Amino acid sequence: MSSPLAQPAWKKLQAIYDDYGKSYSTRDAFAKDSSRFDTFSTTFENYDGSKILFDFSKNLIDESILSTLFELAKECNVEQLRDDMFAGKHINTTEDRAVYHVALRNRSLKAMYVDNVNVSPEVDSVLQHMKEFSELVRSGEWKGYTGKEITDIVNIGIGGSDLGPVMVTEALKPYAHPRLNVHFVSNVDGTHIAETLKKCDAETTLFLIASKTFTTAETCANANTAKNWFLQRAKEQSHIAKHFVALSTNASEVAKFGIDTKNMFGFENWVGGRYSVWSAIGLSVCLYIGYENFDQFLKGGEAVDNHFVNAPIEKNIPFIGGLLTIWYNNFHKAQTKLVAPFDQYLHRFPAYLQQLSMESNGKSVSKDSKFVNYETGIVMFGEPTTNAQHSFFQLVHQGTKLIPTDFILAAKSHNPIEGNLHQRMLASNFFAQAESLMLGKTKEEVEAEGTSASLTPHKMFSGNRPTTSILAQQITPATLGSLIAYYEHVTFVEGAIWGINSFDQWGVELGKSLAKVILKELDADKDVETHDASTKNLINQFKAWA
Ligand SMILES: *[C@@H]1O[C@H](CO)[C@@H](O)[C@H](O)[C@H]1NC(C)=O
Ligand SMILES: *[C@@H]1O[C@H](CO)[C@@H](O)[C@H](O)[C@H]1NC(C)=O
Ligand SMILES: *[C@@H]1O[C@H](CO)[C@@H](O)[C@H](O)[C@H]1NC(C)=O
């Protein structure tokens, strides 16, 4: 494959950027073109009839920029790569694997093939297993070792086995079973498990150990600590079966741990960690909100898949989202992207997207094993707003960096308290932030307020700071599924243009393997003599102080 820089559309985009793109003014564009909103916004209709409005019109684009971006997508064969993913082909090139998490939410129950094997029956049987198990726990039929119902679920996992379930259970809290609390332990820092166990009663706690191989160092350490805590109370080894289940494929290790392999929920090697919330890794979600809601979550994802596969590029929402990243990152030289949900339940959504985006596209080698000479993955960050307005929004409005931003709001709150006053205040900020980032405040406007000459520049806002506003009707399981799938495909389009493998993550390995060596050194009595001088002295000081 050739570098995106070699594509005719890339050169055209560079010419547009140099010509007028870099100083393109959305403020002027809105003033001139009364149909701008209609041209650059689009409404996604979900499978259940609910809608999500994507307003791209406050971005630094006109029709010719956007159509050249579409040309670029065509020249980079993004559609072909997409079709390959949906056909279960081995697009995870460095490891020669399929990337087929979309099969987990394909509820058509038709045959789906990976390496000539129909994976549909397996996908469905794991879902059926999740359904049965979650119904037993939720109904109270499933009892702990003293005959009590389960009240607390502790998911022990890390990375994709943690971020997805944490984010989704938080986002869908209004749908939770009233008897159930969920807890997540990921950090190997003993504080995380210790503080969590303080809140739990061994008689009524169910642990989910989430590790595909059952060998993940942090997860195994936390799982063993949980088991020891449990056994100190329950005494009998055989009680483990009532209180521990595994989200794993390693039957022998699971059995060794003491878990009944009947209570093991598997997933295939074509499910990457950061896409695994749709798989058995979503069991905590399914327990918490129930199978019906989990099914709607899957269907919301599937609906976006259908759109991504079938809509022409020009009307394809994830294509537009992904191509905007290219425009800002590679032409405007933006380094970051901000995702700001105006929704307290979505408070872990930015963290989730951080993994999705940065683990996928933080690469500097292309699929043909060459170091790239252009920018790839963006630094993704975010926080629930309006809190963020009182911290880093200063820089977004008046700093020297261009920070393309997504704002997310649901029209209907799950908590319309005080006559919905809170929701109206929240929404007013959603509209005001996007509008003010776009319009800014000119010298004349500041001066008209009678501001002194020396203060005037401080109160000016350059404006023209791009935002995409995503307005949903309500954060339901289906809407959340759609939003996640949207960002997955945005990430996909970005990586496809950059020509990198968005599906591996070699970058997490080096530090991990070095940590294993250092762990042994920490256990030894004597000072270390190896490493660079900085690392050596830090280790020895730690040993002296620990
Ligand atoms: C199961 O765990 C063992 C022991 O760590 C490991 O050697 C083996 O590769 C694992 N198998 C699978 C299927 O993950
Ligand atoms: C791609 O392959 C790598 C390396 O085996 C694996 O860790 C990763 O999970 C795979 N990604 C997907 C999306 O399947
Ligand atoms: C679901 O799978 C069926 C059968 O392979 C396929 O025809 C359909 O396009 C898939 N849907 C999506 C959204 O991938």
Coordinates of C-alpha atoms and ligand atoms in Angstrom, one line a residue:
M1 CA 0.0 0.0 0.0
S2 CA 1.2 3.5 -0.6
S3 CA 1.4 6.4 1.9
P4 CA -1.6 8.6 2.2
L5 CA 0.7 11.5 1.3
A6 CA 1.0 10.1 -2.2
Q7 CA -2.7 10.2 -2.8
P8 CA -3.9 13.0 -5.2
A9 CA -6.6 14.0 -2.7
W10 CA -4.0 14.5 0.0
K11 CA -2.2 17.0 -2.3
K12 CA -5.5 18.7 -3.1
L13 CA -6.2 19.0 0.6
Q14 CA -2.8 20.5 1.2
A15 CA -3.4 23.0 -1.5
I16 CA -6.8 23.9 -0.1
Y17 CA -5.4 24.3 3.3
D18 CA -2.6 26.6 2.1
D19 CA -5.0 28.6 0.0
Y20 CA -8.0 29.3 2.3
G21 CA -8.4 26.3 4.6
K22 CA -6.0 27.5 7.4
S23 CA -8.0 30.8 7.8
Y24 CA -11.4 29.4 7.0
S25 CA -14.0 31.1 9.2
T26 CA -17.1 29.3 10.3
R27 CA -18.4 32.5 11.7
D28 CA -18.3 34.1 8.2
A29 CA -19.6 30.9 6.7
F30 CA -22.7 30.9 8.8
A31 CA -23.3 34.5 8.1
K32 CA -23.1 33.9 4.3
D33 CA -24.9 30.5 4.0
S34 CA -28.2 30.1 5.7
S35 CA -28.4 26.4 4.8
R36 CA -25.0 25.5 6.4
F37 CA -26.6 23.6 9.3
D38 CA -28.7 21.5 6.8
T39 CA -25.7 20.8 4.7
F40 CA -23.4 19.6 7.5
S41 CA -25.7 18.0 10.0
T42 CA -27.3 14.6 9.9
T43 CA -29.7 12.5 12.1
F44 CA -29.0 8.9 12.8
E45 CA -32.1 6.8 13.3
N46 CA -31.6 3.9 15.6
Y47 CA -33.3 0.5 15.3
D48 CA -35.8 1.4 17.9
G49 CA -36.8 4.6 16.2
S50 CA -34.8 6.8 18.6
K51 CA -32.6 9.5 17.1
I52 CA -29.2 11.0 17.5
L53 CA -28.4 14.4 15.8
F54 CA -24.8 14.9 14.6
D55 CA -24.1 18.5 13.9
F56 CA -20.8 18.9 12.1
S57 CA -21.6 22.4 10.8
K58 CA -19.4 24.2 13.4
N59 CA -16.3 22.5 11.9
L60 CA -13.7 24.2 9.8
I61 CA -15.0 22.7 6.6
D62 CA -16.9 23.7 3.4
E63 CA -18.3 21.4 0.8
S64 CA -15.1 21.3 -1.2
I65 CA -13.0 20.3 1.8
L66 CA -15.4 17.6 2.8
S67 CA -15.7 16.2 -0.7
T68 CA -11.9 16.1 -1.0
L69 CA -11.7 14.2 2.3
F70 CA -14.2 11.7 0.9
E71 CA -12.0 11.4 -2.2
L72 CA -9.1 10.7 0.2
A73 CA -11.1 7.9 1.9
K74 CA -11.8 6.4 -1.5
E75 CA -8.2 6.6 -2.6
C76 CA -7.0 5.0 0.7
N77 CA -9.5 2.1 0.1
V78 CA -11.2 2.6 3.5
E79 CA -14.4 1.0 2.2
Q80 CA -12.5 -2.1 1.2
L81 CA -10.9 -2.4 4.6
R82 CA -14.2 -1.9 6.2
D83 CA -15.8 -4.7 4.1
D84 CA -12.8 -6.9 5.0
M85 CA -13.4 -6.4 8.7
F86 CA -17.1 -7.2 8.3
A87 CA -16.2 -10.3 6.3
G88 CA -14.1 -11.6 9.1
K89 CA -10.8 -11.3 7.1
H90 CA -7.5 -11.1 8.8
I91 CA -7.0 -7.3 9.0
N92 CA -5.1 -7.5 12.3
T93 CA -2.0 -7.9 10.1
T94 CA 0.8 -8.0 12.6
E95 CA -0.8 -11.0 14.2
D96 CA -2.7 -12.4 11.2
R97 CA -6.1 -12.4 12.9
A98 CA -9.6 -11.3 12.2
V99 CA -11.1 -8.3 13.9
Y100 CA -14.6 -9.4 14.3
H101 CA -16.2 -7.8 17.4
V102 CA -19.0 -6.6 15.1
A103 CA -20.1 -10.3 15.0
L104 CA -20.9 -10.0 18.7
R105 CA -23.6 -7.5 18.0
N106 CA -24.9 -8.9 14.8
R107 CA -28.2 -10.1 16.0
S108 CA -29.4 -11.4 12.5
L109 CA -28.5 -14.9 13.7
K110 CA -27.3 -15.6 10.1
A111 CA -24.0 -17.4 9.4
M112 CA -20.9 -15.3 10.0
Y113 CA -17.5 -16.8 9.0
V114 CA -14.0 -16.5 10.3
D115 CA -11.5 -18.9 8.6
N116 CA -14.5 -20.8 7.1
V117 CA -15.9 -21.5 10.5
N118 CA -19.4 -20.2 11.2
V119 CA -19.0 -18.3 14.5
S120 CA -22.7 -17.4 14.8
P121 CA -23.7 -20.4 17.0
E122 CA -20.9 -19.8 19.4
V123 CA -21.7 -16.1 19.7
D124 CA -25.3 -17.0 20.4
S125 CA -24.6 -19.7 22.9
V126 CA -22.3 -17.5 25.0
L127 CA -25.1 -14.9 25.0
Q128 CA -27.6 -17.5 26.1
H129 CA -25.3 -18.5 28.9
M130 CA -25.0 -14.9 30.0
K131 CA -28.7 -14.5 29.9
E132 CA -29.4 -17.6 32.0
F133 CA -26.7 -16.8 34.5
S134 CA -27.7 -13.2 34.9
E135 CA -31.3 -14.1 35.3
L136 CA -30.4 -16.6 38.1
V137 CA -28.4 -13.9 40.0
R138 CA -30.9 -11.1 39.4
S139 CA -33.9 -13.2 40.5
G140 CA -32.1 -14.2 43.7
E141 CA -32.2 -17.9 42.8
W142 CA -28.4 -18.0 42.7
K143 CA -27.4 -18.2 46.4
G144 CA -24.1 -17.6 48.2
Y145 CA -22.6 -20.2 50.5
T146 CA -24.8 -19.3 53.4
G147 CA -28.0 -19.2 51.3
K148 CA -28.2 -15.5 50.8
E149 CA -28.9 -13.6 47.5
I150 CA -26.0 -11.8 45.7
T151 CA -25.9 -8.1 46.4
D152 CA -22.4 -7.1 45.2
I153 CA -20.6 -7.9 42.0
V154 CA -16.8 -7.3 41.8
N155 CA -15.3 -7.4 38.3
I156 CA -11.6 -7.9 38.5
G157 CA -9.9 -7.1 35.2
I158 CA -7.6 -4.5 33.6
G159 CA -7.6 -2.6 30.3
G160 CA -10.4 -3.6 28.0
S161 CA -11.6 -6.1 30.7
D162 CA -12.2 -3.1 32.9
L163 CA -12.7 0.1 31.1
G164 CA -15.7 -1.0 29.0
P165 CA -17.8 -2.6 31.8
V166 CA -17.0 0.3 34.2
M167 CA -18.0 2.9 31.6
V168 CA -21.2 1.1 30.5
T169 CA -22.4 0.2 34.0
E170 CA -21.9 3.8 35.1
A171 CA -23.6 5.2 32.0
L172 CA -26.6 2.9 32.4
K173 CA -27.0 3.1 36.1
P174 CA -30.7 4.2 35.8
Y175 CA -31.3 0.7 34.4
A176 CA -29.6 -1.1 37.3
H177 CA -31.2 -3.9 39.4
P178 CA -32.0 -2.2 42.8
R179 CA -30.4 -5.0 44.8
L180 CA -27.1 -5.0 43.0
N181 CA -24.0 -2.9 43.4
V182 CA -21.1 -3.3 41.0
H183 CA -17.4 -2.7 41.8
F184 CA -14.4 -2.8 39.5
V185 CA -10.9 -3.6 40.6
S186 CA -8.2 -3.0 38.0
N187 CA -5.2 -1.4 39.6
V188 CA -2.5 -3.7 41.0
D189 CA -2.1 -1.0 43.7
G190 CA -3.4 -2.9 46.8
T191 CA -5.5 0.0 47.7
H192 CA -7.9 -0.7 44.9
I193 CA -8.9 -4.2 46.0
A194 CA -8.5 -3.4 49.7
E195 CA -10.9 -0.5 49.6
T196 CA -13.4 -2.5 47.4
L197 CA -13.4 -5.5 49.8
K198 CA -14.2 -3.2 52.7
K199 CA -17.6 -2.5 51.1
C200 CA -18.4 -6.2 50.5
D201 CA -19.7 -9.1 52.5
A202 CA -18.2 -12.5 51.5
E203 CA -21.7 -14.2 51.9
T204 CA -23.3 -12.0 49.2
T205 CA -20.4 -11.1 46.8
L206 CA -19.9 -12.5 43.4
F207 CA -16.4 -12.1 41.8
L208 CA -16.0 -12.0 38.0
I209 CA -12.4 -12.7 37.0
A210 CA -11.9 -11.2 33.6
S211 CA -8.8 -12.3 31.8
K212 CA -8.8 -14.0 28.4
T213 CA -5.7 -16.1 29.2
F214 CA -6.2 -16.1 33.0
T215 CA -2.5 -15.1 33.2
T216 CA -2.7 -11.2 33.2
A217 CA -0.4 -10.3 36.1
E218 CA -2.4 -7.5 37.7
T219 CA -5.7 -9.4 37.4
C220 CA -4.2 -12.6 38.8
A221 CA -2.7 -10.8 41.7
N222 CA -6.1 -9.1 42.5
A223 CA -8.0 -12.3 42.0
N224 CA -5.8 -14.3 44.4
T225 CA -6.1 -11.6 47.0
A226 CA -9.9 -11.7 46.6
K227 CA -9.9 -15.5 46.9
N228 CA -7.8 -15.4 50.1
W229 CA -10.1 -12.8 51.6
F230 CA -13.1 -15.0 50.7
L231 CA -11.6 -18.2 52.0
Q232 CA -10.6 -16.5 55.3
R233 CA -14.4 -16.0 55.8
A234 CA -16.0 -18.9 54.0
K235 CA -13.3 -21.5 55.0
E236 CA -14.4 -24.2 52.5
Q237 CA -12.5 -24.4 49.2
S238 CA -15.7 -25.7 47.6
H239 CA -17.6 -22.5 48.3
I240 CA -15.5 -20.7 45.7
A241 CA -17.7 -22.1 42.9
K242 CA -20.7 -20.1 44.3
H243 CA -18.8 -16.8 44.4
F244 CA -16.3 -16.8 41.5
V245 CA -16.9 -17.0 37.8
A246 CA -14.4 -16.5 35.0
L247 CA -14.6 -14.4 31.8
S248 CA -11.8 -16.4 30.1
T249 CA -10.9 -19.1 27.7
N250 CA -8.3 -20.8 29.7
A251 CA -10.2 -23.8 31.2
S252 CA -7.3 -25.4 32.9
E253 CA -6.2 -22.3 34.8
V254 CA -9.8 -21.4 35.7
A255 CA -10.3 -24.9 37.1
K256 CA -7.0 -24.7 39.0
F257 CA -8.2 -21.4 40.6
G258 CA -11.3 -23.3 42.0
I259 CA -13.9 -22.0 39.6
D260 CA -16.5 -24.4 38.2
T261 CA -15.8 -24.4 34.4
K262 CA -19.5 -24.4 33.9
N263 CA -19.3 -20.8 35.1
M264 CA -16.8 -19.8 32.5
F265 CA -17.7 -17.4 29.8
G266 CA -15.5 -17.4 26.8
F267 CA -14.7 -15.3 23.8
E268 CA -12.6 -15.8 20.6
N269 CA -9.3 -14.5 19.6
W270 CA -10.9 -12.1 17.1
V271 CA -12.2 -10.0 20.0
G272 CA -9.6 -7.4 21.0
G273 CA -9.6 -6.2 24.5
R274 CA -10.8 -2.7 23.7
Y275 CA -13.8 -4.1 21.8
S276 CA -14.6 -6.7 24.4
V277 CA -17.5 -5.1 26.3
W278 CA -19.8 -6.6 23.6
S279 CA -18.5 -10.1 24.5
A280 CA -18.6 -12.1 27.7
I281 CA -16.5 -9.3 29.2
G282 CA -19.8 -7.5 29.4
L283 CA -21.2 -10.0 31.9
S284 CA -21.1 -7.4 34.7
V285 CA -23.2 -5.1 32.5
C286 CA -25.6 -7.9 31.7
L287 CA -26.0 -8.7 35.5
Y288 CA -26.4 -5.1 36.4
I289 CA -28.9 -3.9 33.8
G290 CA -30.4 -7.3 32.8
Y291 CA -30.2 -9.3 29.5
E292 CA -33.0 -7.4 27.8
N293 CA -31.2 -4.1 28.2
F294 CA -27.9 -5.7 27.3
D295 CA -29.5 -6.9 24.1
Q296 CA -30.7 -3.4 23.3
F297 CA -27.2 -2.2 23.9
L298 CA -25.9 -4.7 21.3
K299 CA -28.6 -3.7 18.8
G300 CA -27.8 -0.1 19.1
G301 CA -24.2 -1.0 18.1
E302 CA -25.5 -3.1 15.3
A303 CA -27.6 -0.3 13.9
V304 CA -24.5 1.9 13.6
D305 CA -22.7 -1.0 11.9
N306 CA -25.5 -1.3 9.4
H307 CA -25.2 2.4 8.7
F308 CA -21.4 2.3 8.5
V309 CA -21.5 -0.6 6.0
N310 CA -24.4 0.6 3.9
A311 CA -24.5 4.4 3.8
P312 CA -22.6 6.0 1.0
I313 CA -19.4 7.7 2.2
E314 CA -20.9 11.2 1.7
K315 CA -23.7 10.4 4.1
N316 CA -21.7 8.1 6.4
I317 CA -21.5 9.6 9.9
P318 CA -18.4 7.7 11.2
F319 CA -16.6 8.4 7.9
I320 CA -17.3 12.2 8.4
G321 CA -16.1 12.0 12.0
G322 CA -12.9 10.1 11.1
L323 CA -12.1 12.4 8.2
L324 CA -12.5 15.5 10.3
T325 CA -9.7 14.1 12.5
I326 CA -7.5 13.8 9.5
W327 CA -8.2 17.4 8.5
Y328 CA -7.3 18.8 11.9
N329 CA -4.5 16.4 12.8
N330 CA -2.6 16.3 9.5
F331 CA -3.4 19.7 8.0
H332 CA -4.3 22.0 10.9
K333 CA -1.6 20.3 13.0
A334 CA -3.9 19.8 15.9
Q335 CA -2.4 17.4 18.4
T336 CA -5.5 16.6 20.5
K337 CA -9.2 16.0 20.5
L338 CA -11.5 16.7 23.4
V339 CA -14.7 14.7 24.1
A340 CA -16.9 16.5 26.5
P341 CA -20.1 14.7 27.6
F342 CA -22.7 16.9 29.2
D343 CA -23.8 14.0 31.2
Q344 CA -22.8 12.8 34.7
Y345 CA -23.6 9.2 33.9
L346 CA -21.1 9.4 31.0
H347 CA -18.2 10.4 33.3
R348 CA -16.1 7.4 32.3
F349 CA -16.8 7.8 28.6
P350 CA -13.8 9.9 27.8
A351 CA -11.5 7.4 29.6
Y352 CA -13.0 4.6 27.6
L353 CA -12.5 6.6 24.3
Q354 CA -8.9 7.3 25.3
Q355 CA -8.1 3.6 25.2
L356 CA -10.1 3.0 22.0
S357 CA -8.4 5.9 20.2
M358 CA -4.9 6.0 21.6
E359 CA -4.3 2.2 21.9
S360 CA -5.6 1.8 18.4
N361 CA -3.9 4.6 16.6
G362 CA -0.9 5.5 18.7
K363 CA 1.4 3.8 16.1
S364 CA 4.3 5.1 14.0
V365 CA 4.8 2.2 11.7
S366 CA 2.5 1.6 8.7
K367 CA 1.1 -1.8 7.7
D368 CA 3.9 -2.3 5.3
S369 CA 6.4 -2.0 8.2
K370 CA 7.7 1.5 7.4
F371 CA 8.1 4.3 9.8
V372 CA 5.6 6.9 8.9
N373 CA 6.5 10.5 8.0
Y374 CA 3.2 12.1 9.0
E375 CA 1.2 12.5 12.1
T376 CA -1.0 9.6 13.3
G377 CA -3.1 9.1 16.5
I378 CA -4.3 12.1 18.4
V379 CA -4.2 12.7 22.2
M380 CA -7.7 12.1 23.3
F381 CA -8.9 13.6 26.5
G382 CA -12.1 14.7 28.2
E383 CA -14.2 15.1 31.3
P384 CA -17.9 15.5 32.0
T385 CA -18.8 19.1 31.5
T386 CA -19.9 21.5 33.1
N387 CA -17.1 20.5 35.6
A388 CA -14.6 20.8 32.8
Q389 CA -15.7 24.4 32.1
H390 CA -14.2 25.3 35.5
S391 CA -10.9 23.6 34.8
F392 CA -9.4 23.3 31.3
F393 CA -11.9 25.1 29.1
Q394 CA -9.8 28.3 29.6
L395 CA -7.2 26.8 27.3
V396 CA -9.7 25.5 24.8
H397 CA -11.2 29.0 24.4
Q398 CA -8.1 31.2 24.6
G399 CA -5.0 29.0 24.5
T400 CA -2.6 28.8 21.5
K401 CA -3.6 25.3 20.6
L402 CA -6.4 24.1 18.3
I403 CA -8.5 21.5 20.2
P404 CA -11.3 20.0 18.1
T405 CA -14.1 19.1 20.4
D406 CA -17.1 16.8 20.5
F407 CA -19.9 17.8 22.8
I408 CA -22.5 15.2 23.8
L409 CA -25.9 15.8 25.4
A410 CA -29.1 13.8 25.8
A411 CA -32.3 15.9 25.6
K412 CA -34.1 13.9 28.3
S413 CA -32.5 13.6 31.7
H414 CA -32.9 10.4 33.8
N415 CA -33.2 12.8 36.7
P416 CA -35.5 15.7 35.8
I417 CA -35.5 17.0 39.3
E418 CA -36.5 20.5 40.4
G419 CA -38.9 20.9 37.4
N420 CA -36.0 19.9 35.1
L421 CA -34.1 23.0 36.1
H422 CA -30.8 21.2 36.3
Q423 CA -31.3 19.8 32.8
R424 CA -32.0 23.2 31.4
M425 CA -28.9 24.7 33.0
L426 CA -26.8 21.8 31.7
A427 CA -28.2 22.1 28.2
S428 CA -27.8 25.9 28.1
N429 CA -24.1 25.3 28.7
F430 CA -23.9 22.7 25.9
F431 CA -25.3 25.2 23.4
A432 CA -23.4 28.1 24.8
Q433 CA -20.0 26.4 24.8
A434 CA -20.2 25.4 21.1
E435 CA -21.6 28.7 20.0
S436 CA -19.0 30.8 21.9
L437 CA -16.1 28.6 20.7
M438 CA -17.3 29.2 17.1
L439 CA -18.2 32.9 17.3
G440 CA -15.5 34.1 19.7
K441 CA -15.5 37.7 20.7
T442 CA -14.1 40.4 18.6
K443 CA -12.1 43.5 19.5
E444 CA -15.1 45.7 18.6
E445 CA -17.4 43.6 20.7
V446 CA -15.1 43.9 23.7
E447 CA -14.6 47.6 23.2
A448 CA -18.3 48.2 23.0
E449 CA -18.5 47.0 26.6
G450 CA -16.3 49.9 27.6
T451 CA -13.3 47.8 28.3
S452 CA -10.0 49.6 28.8
A453 CA -7.4 49.3 26.1
S454 CA -5.0 47.2 28.1
L455 CA -7.7 44.8 29.2
T456 CA -9.3 44.4 25.7
P457 CA -6.9 41.7 24.3
H458 CA -7.4 39.6 27.4
K459 CA -11.2 39.6 26.9
M460 CA -11.0 38.8 23.2
F461 CA -11.8 35.3 21.9
S462 CA -10.5 34.3 18.5
G463 CA -13.4 32.0 18.0
N464 CA -13.4 29.6 15.0
R465 CA -12.6 26.7 17.3
P466 CA -14.3 23.6 15.8
T467 CA -16.9 21.5 17.6
T468 CA -19.2 18.7 16.7
S469 CA -22.4 18.6 18.7
I470 CA -24.0 15.2 19.3
L471 CA -27.5 15.5 20.6
A472 CA -29.3 12.3 21.6
Q473 CA -32.8 11.9 22.8
Q474 CA -31.9 10.0 25.9
I475 CA -28.9 7.8 27.1
T476 CA -30.6 4.4 26.8
P477 CA -28.8 1.1 26.3
A478 CA -29.4 1.4 22.5
T479 CA -28.2 5.0 22.3
L480 CA -25.0 4.1 24.3
G481 CA -24.4 1.1 22.0
S482 CA -24.7 3.4 19.0
L483 CA -22.3 6.1 20.5
I484 CA -19.6 3.5 21.2
A485 CA -19.9 1.9 17.8
Y486 CA -19.8 5.4 16.2
Y487 CA -16.4 6.1 17.9
E488 CA -15.1 2.7 17.1
H489 CA -15.7 3.3 13.4
V490 CA -14.3 6.9 13.6
T491 CA -11.2 5.3 15.0
F492 CA -11.2 2.7 12.2
V493 CA -11.5 5.3 9.5
E494 CA -8.6 7.3 11.0
G495 CA -6.3 4.3 11.2
A496 CA -7.3 3.2 7.7
I497 CA -6.3 6.6 6.2
W498 CA -3.0 6.6 8.1
G499 CA -2.3 3.1 6.9
I500 CA -1.5 1.7 10.3
N501 CA -2.8 -1.5 12.1
S502 CA -5.3 -0.1 14.5
F503 CA -5.8 -3.5 16.1
D504 CA -2.5 -4.4 17.8
Q505 CA -0.9 -2.9 20.8
W506 CA 2.8 -3.8 20.9
G507 CA 3.4 -0.5 22.8
V508 CA 2.1 -1.9 26.0
E509 CA 4.6 -4.8 26.1
L510 CA 8.0 -3.2 26.8
G511 CA 7.2 -1.6 30.1
K512 CA 5.4 -4.8 31.2
S513 CA 8.3 -7.1 30.5
L514 CA 10.8 -4.8 32.2
A515 CA 8.6 -4.6 35.3
K516 CA 8.9 -8.4 35.6
V517 CA 12.7 -8.1 35.8
I518 CA 12.5 -5.2 38.3
L519 CA 9.9 -7.1 40.5
K520 CA 12.5 -9.8 41.1
E521 CA 15.1 -7.1 42.0
L522 CA 12.7 -5.5 44.5
D523 CA 12.3 -8.9 46.2
A524 CA 16.1 -9.3 46.6
D525 CA 17.9 -8.0 49.7
K526 CA 20.9 -6.3 48.0
D527 CA 21.0 -3.0 46.1
V528 CA 20.7 -3.2 42.3
E529 CA 23.8 -2.3 40.3
T530 CA 22.3 -2.5 36.8
H531 CA 20.1 0.0 34.9
D532 CA 20.8 3.5 34.0
A533 CA 21.9 5.7 36.9
S534 CA 18.5 7.3 37.3
T535 CA 16.5 4.1 37.5
K536 CA 19.1 2.4 39.7
N537 CA 19.1 5.2 42.2
L538 CA 15.3 5.4 42.3
I539 CA 15.0 1.6 42.9
N540 CA 17.6 1.7 45.7
Q541 CA 15.9 4.6 47.3
F542 CA 12.6 2.9 47.1
K543 CA 14.1 -0.2 48.7
A544 CA 15.6 1.9 51.5
W545 CA 12.3 3.6 52.2
A546 CA 9.7 0.8 51.6
Ligands
LIG1 C1 -3.5 -21.1 30.1 O1 -2.5 -20.7 31.1 C2 -1.3 -21.5 31.0 C3 -0.4 -21.2 32.2 O2 -0.1 -19.9 32.4 C4 -0.6 -21.0 29.7 O3 0.6 -21.7 29.5 C5 -1.6 -21.3 28.5 O4 -1.0 -20.8 27.3 C6 -2.9 -20.7 28.7 N1 -3.8 -21.1 27.7 C7 -4.7 -20.3 27.1 C8 -5.6 -20.9 26.1 O5 -4.7 -19.1 27.3
LIG2 C1 -4.6 -8.1 17.2 O1 -3.5 -8.9 17.5 C2 -2.9 -8.6 18.8 C3 -1.6 -9.4 18.9 O2 -2.0 -10.8 19.0 C4 -3.9 -8.9 19.9 O3 -3.3 -8.6 21.1 C5 -5.1 -8.0 19.6 O4 -6.0 -8.2 20.6 C6 -5.6 -8.2 18.3 N1 -6.7 -7.2 18.0 C7 -7.9 -7.5 17.8 C8 -8.8 -6.3 17.6 O5 -8.4 -8.6 17.7
LIG3 C1 -24.7 -9.6 10.0 O1 -24.4 -10.8 9.5 C2 -25.0 -11.2 8.3 C3 -24.7 -12.6 7.9 O2 -23.3 -12.7 7.7 C4 -24.7 -10.1 7.2 O3 -25.4 -10.4 6.0 C5 -25.0 -8.7 7.7 O4 -24.5 -7.8 6.8 C6 -24.3 -8.5 9.0 N1 -24.7 -7.2 9.5 C7 -23.8 -6.3 9.9 C8 -24.3 -5.0 10.4 O5 -22.6 -6.6 9.9

